[in-house]
Short mmCIF file of C-alpha atoms (C1' of nucleotides) in Angstrom, two decimals:
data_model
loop_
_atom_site.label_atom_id
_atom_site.label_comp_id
_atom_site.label_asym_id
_atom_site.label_seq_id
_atom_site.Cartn_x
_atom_site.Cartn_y
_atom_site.Cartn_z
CA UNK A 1 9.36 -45.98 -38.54
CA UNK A 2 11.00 -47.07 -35.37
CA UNK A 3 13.11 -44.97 -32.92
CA UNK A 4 16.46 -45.65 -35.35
CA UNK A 5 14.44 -44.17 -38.15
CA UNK A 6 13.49 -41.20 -36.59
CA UNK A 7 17.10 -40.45 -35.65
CA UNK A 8 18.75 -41.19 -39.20
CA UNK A 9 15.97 -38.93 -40.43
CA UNK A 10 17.02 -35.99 -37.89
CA UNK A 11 21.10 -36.67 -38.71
CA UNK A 12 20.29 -36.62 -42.72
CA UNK A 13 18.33 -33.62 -41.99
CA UNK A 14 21.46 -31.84 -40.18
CA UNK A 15 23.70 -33.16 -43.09
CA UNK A 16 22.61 -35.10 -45.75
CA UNK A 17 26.05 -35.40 -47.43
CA UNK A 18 27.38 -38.10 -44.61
CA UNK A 19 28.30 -41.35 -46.04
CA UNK A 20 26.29 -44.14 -44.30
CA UNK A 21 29.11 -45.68 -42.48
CA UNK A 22 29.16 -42.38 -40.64
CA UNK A 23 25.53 -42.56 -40.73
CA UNK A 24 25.30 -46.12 -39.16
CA UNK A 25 28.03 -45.77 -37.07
CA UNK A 26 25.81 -42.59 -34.98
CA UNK A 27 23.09 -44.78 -34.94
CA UNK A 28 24.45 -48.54 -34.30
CA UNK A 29 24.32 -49.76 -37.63
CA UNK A 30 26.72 -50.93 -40.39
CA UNK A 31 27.15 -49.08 -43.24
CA UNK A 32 24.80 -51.26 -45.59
CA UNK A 33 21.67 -51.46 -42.77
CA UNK A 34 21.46 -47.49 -42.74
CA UNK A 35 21.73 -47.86 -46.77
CA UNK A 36 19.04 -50.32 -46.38
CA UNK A 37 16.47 -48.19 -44.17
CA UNK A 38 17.29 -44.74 -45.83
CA UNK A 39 16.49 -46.37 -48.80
CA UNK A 40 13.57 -47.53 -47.95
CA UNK A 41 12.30 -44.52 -46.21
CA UNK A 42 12.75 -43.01 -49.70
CA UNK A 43 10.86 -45.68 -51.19
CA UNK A 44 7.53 -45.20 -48.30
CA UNK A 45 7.80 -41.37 -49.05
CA UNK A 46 9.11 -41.00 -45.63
CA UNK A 47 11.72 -38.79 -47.51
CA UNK A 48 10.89 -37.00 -50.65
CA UNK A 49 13.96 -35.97 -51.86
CA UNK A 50 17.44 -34.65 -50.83
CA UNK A 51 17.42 -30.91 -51.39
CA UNK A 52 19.92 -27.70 -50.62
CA UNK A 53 18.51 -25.15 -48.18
CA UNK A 54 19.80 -21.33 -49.79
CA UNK A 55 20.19 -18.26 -48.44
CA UNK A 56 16.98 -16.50 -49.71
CA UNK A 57 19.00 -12.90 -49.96
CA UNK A 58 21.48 -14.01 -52.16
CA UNK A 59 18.86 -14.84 -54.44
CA UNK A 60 17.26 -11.98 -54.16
CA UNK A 61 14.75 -12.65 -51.91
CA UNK A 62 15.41 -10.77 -49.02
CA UNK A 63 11.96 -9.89 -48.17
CA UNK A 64 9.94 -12.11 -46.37
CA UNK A 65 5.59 -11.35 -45.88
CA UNK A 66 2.94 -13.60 -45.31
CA UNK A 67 -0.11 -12.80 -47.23
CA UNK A 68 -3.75 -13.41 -46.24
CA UNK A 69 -5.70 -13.93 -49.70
CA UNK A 70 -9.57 -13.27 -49.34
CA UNK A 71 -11.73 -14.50 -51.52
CA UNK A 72 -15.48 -14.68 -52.29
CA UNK A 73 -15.62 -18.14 -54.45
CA UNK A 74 -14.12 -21.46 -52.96
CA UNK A 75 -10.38 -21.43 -54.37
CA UNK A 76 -9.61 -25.34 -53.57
CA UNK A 77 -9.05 -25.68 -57.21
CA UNK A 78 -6.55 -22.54 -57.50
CA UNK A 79 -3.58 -24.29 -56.50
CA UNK A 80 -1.96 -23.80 -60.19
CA UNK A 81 -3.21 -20.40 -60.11
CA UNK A 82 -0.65 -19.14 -57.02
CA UNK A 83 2.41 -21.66 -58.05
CA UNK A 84 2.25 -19.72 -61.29
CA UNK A 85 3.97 -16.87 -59.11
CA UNK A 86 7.31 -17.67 -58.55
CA UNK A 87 7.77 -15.27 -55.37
CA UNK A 88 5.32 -17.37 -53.64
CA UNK A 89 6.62 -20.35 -51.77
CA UNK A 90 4.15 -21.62 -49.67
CA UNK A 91 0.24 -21.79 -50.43
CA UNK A 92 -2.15 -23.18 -47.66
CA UNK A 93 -6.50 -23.25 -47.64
CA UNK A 94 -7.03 -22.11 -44.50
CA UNK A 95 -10.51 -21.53 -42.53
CA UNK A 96 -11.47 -17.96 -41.26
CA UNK A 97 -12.18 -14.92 -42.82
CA UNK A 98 -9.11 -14.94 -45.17
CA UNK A 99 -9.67 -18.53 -47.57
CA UNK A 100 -5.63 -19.08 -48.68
CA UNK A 101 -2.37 -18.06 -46.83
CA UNK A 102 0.47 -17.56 -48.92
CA UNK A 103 4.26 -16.85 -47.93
CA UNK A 104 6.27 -14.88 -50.56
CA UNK A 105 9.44 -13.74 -50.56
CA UNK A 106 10.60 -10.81 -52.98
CA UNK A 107 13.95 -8.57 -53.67
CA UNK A 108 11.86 -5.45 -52.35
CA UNK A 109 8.50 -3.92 -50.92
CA UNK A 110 8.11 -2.67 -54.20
CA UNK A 111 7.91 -6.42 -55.91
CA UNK A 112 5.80 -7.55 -52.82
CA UNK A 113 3.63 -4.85 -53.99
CA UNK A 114 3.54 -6.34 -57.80
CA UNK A 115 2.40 -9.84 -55.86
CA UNK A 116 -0.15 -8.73 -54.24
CA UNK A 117 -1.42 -6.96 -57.76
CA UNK A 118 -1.05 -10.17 -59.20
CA UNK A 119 -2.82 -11.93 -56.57
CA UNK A 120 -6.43 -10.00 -56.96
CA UNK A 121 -5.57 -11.22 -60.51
CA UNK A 122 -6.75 -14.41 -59.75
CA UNK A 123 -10.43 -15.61 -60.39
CA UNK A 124 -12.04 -14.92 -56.95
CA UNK A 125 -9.55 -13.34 -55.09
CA UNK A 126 -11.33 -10.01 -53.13
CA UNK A 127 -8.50 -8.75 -51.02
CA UNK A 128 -5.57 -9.17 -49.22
CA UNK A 129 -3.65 -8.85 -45.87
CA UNK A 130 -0.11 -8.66 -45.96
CA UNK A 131 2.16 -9.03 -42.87
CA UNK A 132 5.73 -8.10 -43.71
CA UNK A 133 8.32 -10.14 -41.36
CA UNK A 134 11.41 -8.05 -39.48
CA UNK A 135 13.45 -10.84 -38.58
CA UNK A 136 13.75 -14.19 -38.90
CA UNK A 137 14.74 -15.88 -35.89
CA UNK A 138 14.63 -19.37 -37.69
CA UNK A 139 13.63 -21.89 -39.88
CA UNK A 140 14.18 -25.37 -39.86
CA UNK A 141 12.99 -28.66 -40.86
CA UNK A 142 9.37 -30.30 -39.07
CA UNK A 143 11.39 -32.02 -36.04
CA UNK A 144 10.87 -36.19 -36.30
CA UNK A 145 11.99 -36.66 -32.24
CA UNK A 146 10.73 -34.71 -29.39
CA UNK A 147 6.78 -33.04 -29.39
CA UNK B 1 25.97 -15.36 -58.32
CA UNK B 2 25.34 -15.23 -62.32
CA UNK B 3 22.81 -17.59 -64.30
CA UNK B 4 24.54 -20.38 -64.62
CA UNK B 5 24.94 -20.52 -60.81
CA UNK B 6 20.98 -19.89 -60.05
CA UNK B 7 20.78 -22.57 -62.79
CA UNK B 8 23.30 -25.20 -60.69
CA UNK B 9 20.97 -23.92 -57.45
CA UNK B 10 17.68 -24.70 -59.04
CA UNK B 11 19.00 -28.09 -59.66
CA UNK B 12 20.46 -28.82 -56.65
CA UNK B 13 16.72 -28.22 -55.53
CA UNK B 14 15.08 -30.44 -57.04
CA UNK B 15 18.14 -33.17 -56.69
CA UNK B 16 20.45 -32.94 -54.61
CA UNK B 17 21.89 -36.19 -55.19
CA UNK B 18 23.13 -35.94 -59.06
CA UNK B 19 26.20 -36.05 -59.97
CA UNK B 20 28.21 -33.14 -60.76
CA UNK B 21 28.89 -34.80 -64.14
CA UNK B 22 25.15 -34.23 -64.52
CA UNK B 23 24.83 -31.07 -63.21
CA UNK B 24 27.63 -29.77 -65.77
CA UNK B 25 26.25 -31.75 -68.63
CA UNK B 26 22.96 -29.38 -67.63
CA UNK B 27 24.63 -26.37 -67.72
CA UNK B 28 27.02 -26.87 -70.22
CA UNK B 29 30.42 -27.28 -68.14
CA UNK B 30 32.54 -30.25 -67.18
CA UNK B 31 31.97 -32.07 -64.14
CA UNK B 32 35.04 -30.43 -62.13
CA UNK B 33 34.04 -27.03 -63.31
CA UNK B 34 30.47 -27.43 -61.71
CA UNK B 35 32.06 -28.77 -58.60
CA UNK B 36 34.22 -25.93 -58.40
CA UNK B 37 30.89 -23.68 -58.85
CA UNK B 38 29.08 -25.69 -56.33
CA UNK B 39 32.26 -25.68 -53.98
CA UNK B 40 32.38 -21.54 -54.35
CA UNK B 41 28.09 -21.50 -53.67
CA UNK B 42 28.52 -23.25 -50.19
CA UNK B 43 31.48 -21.25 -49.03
CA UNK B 44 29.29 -18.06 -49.85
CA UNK B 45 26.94 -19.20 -47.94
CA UNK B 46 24.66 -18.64 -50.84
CA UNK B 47 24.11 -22.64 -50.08
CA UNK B 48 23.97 -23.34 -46.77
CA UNK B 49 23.74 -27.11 -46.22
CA UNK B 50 22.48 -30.21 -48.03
CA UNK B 51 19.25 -31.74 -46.78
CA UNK B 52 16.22 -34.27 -47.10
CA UNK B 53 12.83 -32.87 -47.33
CA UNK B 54 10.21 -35.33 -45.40
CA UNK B 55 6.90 -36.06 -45.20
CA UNK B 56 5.54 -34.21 -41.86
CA UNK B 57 2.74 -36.73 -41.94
CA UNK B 58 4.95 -39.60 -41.39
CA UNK B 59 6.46 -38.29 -38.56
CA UNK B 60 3.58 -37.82 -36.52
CA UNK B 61 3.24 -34.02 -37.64
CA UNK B 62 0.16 -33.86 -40.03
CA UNK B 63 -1.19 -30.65 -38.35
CA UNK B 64 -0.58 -27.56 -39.71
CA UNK B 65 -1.62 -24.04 -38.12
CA UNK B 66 -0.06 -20.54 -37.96
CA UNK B 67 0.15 -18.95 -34.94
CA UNK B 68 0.20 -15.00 -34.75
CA UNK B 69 1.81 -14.35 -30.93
CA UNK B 70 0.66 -11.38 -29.44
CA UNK B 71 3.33 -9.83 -26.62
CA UNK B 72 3.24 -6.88 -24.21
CA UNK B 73 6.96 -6.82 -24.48
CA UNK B 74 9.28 -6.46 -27.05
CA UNK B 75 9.97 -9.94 -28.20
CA UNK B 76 13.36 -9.46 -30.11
CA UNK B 77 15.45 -11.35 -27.70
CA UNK B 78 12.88 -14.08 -27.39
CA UNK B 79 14.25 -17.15 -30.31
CA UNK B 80 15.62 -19.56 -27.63
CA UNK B 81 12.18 -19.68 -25.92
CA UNK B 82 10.67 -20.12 -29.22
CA UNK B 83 12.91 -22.58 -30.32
CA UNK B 84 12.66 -24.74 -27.33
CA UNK B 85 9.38 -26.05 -28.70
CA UNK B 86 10.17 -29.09 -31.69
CA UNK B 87 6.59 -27.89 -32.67
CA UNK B 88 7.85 -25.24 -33.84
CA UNK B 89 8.98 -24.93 -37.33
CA UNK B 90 9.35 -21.37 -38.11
CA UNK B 91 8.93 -18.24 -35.91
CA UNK B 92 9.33 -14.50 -37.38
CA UNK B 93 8.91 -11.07 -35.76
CA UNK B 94 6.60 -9.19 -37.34
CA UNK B 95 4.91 -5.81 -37.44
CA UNK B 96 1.32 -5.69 -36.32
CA UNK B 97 -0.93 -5.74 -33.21
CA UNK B 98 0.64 -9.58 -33.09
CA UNK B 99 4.56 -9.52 -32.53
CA UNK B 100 5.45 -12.39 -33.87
CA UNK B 101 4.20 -15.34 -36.78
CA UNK B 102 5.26 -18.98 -35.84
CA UNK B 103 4.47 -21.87 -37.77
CA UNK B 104 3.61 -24.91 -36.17
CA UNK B 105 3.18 -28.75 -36.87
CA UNK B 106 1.65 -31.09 -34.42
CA UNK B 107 0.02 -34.77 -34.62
CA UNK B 108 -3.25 -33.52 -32.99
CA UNK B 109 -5.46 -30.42 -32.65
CA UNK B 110 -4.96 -31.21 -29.10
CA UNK B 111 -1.63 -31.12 -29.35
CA UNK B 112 -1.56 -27.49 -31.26
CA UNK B 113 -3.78 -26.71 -27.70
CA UNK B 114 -0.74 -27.58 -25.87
CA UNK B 115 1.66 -25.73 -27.53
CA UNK B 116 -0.44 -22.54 -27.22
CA UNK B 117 -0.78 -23.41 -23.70
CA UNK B 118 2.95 -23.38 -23.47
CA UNK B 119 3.47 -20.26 -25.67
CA UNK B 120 1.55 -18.63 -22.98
CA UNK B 121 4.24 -19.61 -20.74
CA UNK B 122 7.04 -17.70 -23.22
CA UNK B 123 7.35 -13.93 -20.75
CA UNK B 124 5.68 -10.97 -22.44
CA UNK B 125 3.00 -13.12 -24.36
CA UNK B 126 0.09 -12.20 -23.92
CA UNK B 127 -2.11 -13.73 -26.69
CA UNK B 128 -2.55 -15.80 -29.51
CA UNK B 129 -3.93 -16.58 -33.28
CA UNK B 130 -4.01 -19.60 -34.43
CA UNK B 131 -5.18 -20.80 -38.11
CA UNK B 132 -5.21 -23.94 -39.10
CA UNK B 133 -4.51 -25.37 -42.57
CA UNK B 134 -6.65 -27.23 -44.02
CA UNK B 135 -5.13 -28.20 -47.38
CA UNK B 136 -1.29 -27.46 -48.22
CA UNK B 137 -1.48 -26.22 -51.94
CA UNK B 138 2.43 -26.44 -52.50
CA UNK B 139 5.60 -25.78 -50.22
CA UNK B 140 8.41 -25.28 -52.27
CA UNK B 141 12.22 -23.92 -52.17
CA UNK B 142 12.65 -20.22 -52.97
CA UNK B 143 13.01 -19.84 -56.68
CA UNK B 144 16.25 -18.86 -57.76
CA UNK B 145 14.36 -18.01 -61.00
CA UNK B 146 12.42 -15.94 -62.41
CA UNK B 147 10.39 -13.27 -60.95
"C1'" DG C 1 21.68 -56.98 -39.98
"C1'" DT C 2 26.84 -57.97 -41.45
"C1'" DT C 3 30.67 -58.23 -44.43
"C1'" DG C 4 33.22 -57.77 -48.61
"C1'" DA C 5 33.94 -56.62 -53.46
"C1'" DA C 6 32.78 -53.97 -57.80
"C1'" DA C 7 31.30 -49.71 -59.99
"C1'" DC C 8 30.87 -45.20 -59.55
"C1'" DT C 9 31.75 -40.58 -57.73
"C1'" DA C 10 33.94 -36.82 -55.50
"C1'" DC C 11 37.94 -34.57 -55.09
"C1'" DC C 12 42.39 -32.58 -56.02
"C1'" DG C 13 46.34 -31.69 -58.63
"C1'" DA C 14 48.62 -29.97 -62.98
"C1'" DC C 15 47.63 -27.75 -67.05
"C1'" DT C 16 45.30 -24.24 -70.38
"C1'" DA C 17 42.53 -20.29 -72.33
"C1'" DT D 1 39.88 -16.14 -62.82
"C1'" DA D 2 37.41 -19.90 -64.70
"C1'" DG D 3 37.58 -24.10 -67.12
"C1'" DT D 4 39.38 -28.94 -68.73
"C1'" DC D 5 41.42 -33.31 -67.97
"C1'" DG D 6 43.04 -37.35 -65.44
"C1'" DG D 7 44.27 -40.22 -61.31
"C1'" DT D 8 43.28 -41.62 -56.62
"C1'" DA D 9 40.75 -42.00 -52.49
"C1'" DG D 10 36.40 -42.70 -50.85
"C1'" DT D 11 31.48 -43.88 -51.42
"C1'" DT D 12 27.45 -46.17 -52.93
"C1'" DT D 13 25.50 -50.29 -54.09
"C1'" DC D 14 24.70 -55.08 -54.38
"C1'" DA D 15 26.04 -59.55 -53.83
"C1'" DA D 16 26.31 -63.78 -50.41
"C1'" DC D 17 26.05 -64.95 -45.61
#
DNA sequence: GTTGAAACTACCGACTA
DNA sequence: TAGTCGGTAGTTTCAAC
């Protein structure tokens, strides 16, 4: 995980369709030494997989909240529990009042409303604090240079 | 935008390296005809770009916290100064007493401490949240199914 | 890490329902 | 408009160096 790494990791991030003699030739390298250390980052778990990134409106999910899940039992075995809902796309265990954070995205208010009934379904859960977003002013992948 | 395209989506999730041979064989079309589906999904925008989903860990980011940002100023016009910080993965205006949600990912606890020192910096700010994660259930892609 | 060669894939045209 | 089929250009992948 040297400098060259970290930089191949930022360009596939950008665009993860280049061919690796583009690829090497932005970094120094032939065409079959970036093969060589993508592939191995792959193979460390450096990368996990090559994904698409969507527009979440045009899959109707243009509403965006981040929901606070209280709870009076410990819920570090709930994880199953909250990926059963498909309109929630991040879960975290978090400390404070609030045990798990979740970040949902729905068509409307109204389904974000239906989440949040489904949420006190689950064994333990006591409440919850929803914070609906307004704007997005981005998203992007965790940074591997700078910080 | 009709099933067989969330289909092609959700698959391009998971694997964004398959061939399109494979991808039709999924959904039942020939390779060029999921190409040409593909093709139509990216100049929609519905897909925006091809990436590779990392391990924050590995690059030195293995601390996760939200931050809620509390301003005395309207904050709308405020991305670039969020964005300047690599820390930074994610920053939404919300509604609330706090203004706006960012999500952050550092190597250290000290190093979330810095970046709140410099969000104090950002003009108008004039507080902040944070919560740290202490277990990440699941981050996933936005489901272009179900729910 | 480099180069080169083989196998595979994306890509684009002409054609068809 | 949406799909199939086939040929070519380009890419991945894997040798040997």
């Amino acid at each position: 995980m040297d400098a060259t790494d970290r930089e191949l990791v930022a360009l596939l991030q950008e665009d993860a369709t280049q061919a690796y003699a583009a690829l090497g030739k932005a970094v120094g390298l032939s065409a079959g030494a970036a093969h060589e250390r993508v592939r191995k980052l792959r193979e460390r778990g450096v990368i996990r997989r090559t994904t698409i990134e969507v527009d979440p409106a045009a899959l109707g999910r243009g509403v965006l909240a981040f929901v606070m899940v209280e709870s009076s039992v410990w819920m570090g075995d709930s994880a199953a529990a909250f990926a059963a809902i498909a309109e929630i796309q991040e879960a975290h265990v978090i400390a404070g009042t609030a045990s798990v954070l979740v970040k949902v995205r729905t068509s409307t208010t109204e389904q974000l409303q239906y989440v949040l009934r489904r949420l006190y379904e689950i064994e333990g859960v006591s409440g919850t604090q929803a914070t609906v977003s307004l704007e997005t002013f981005f998203e992007r992948p965790a940074s591997p240079l700078g910080g």
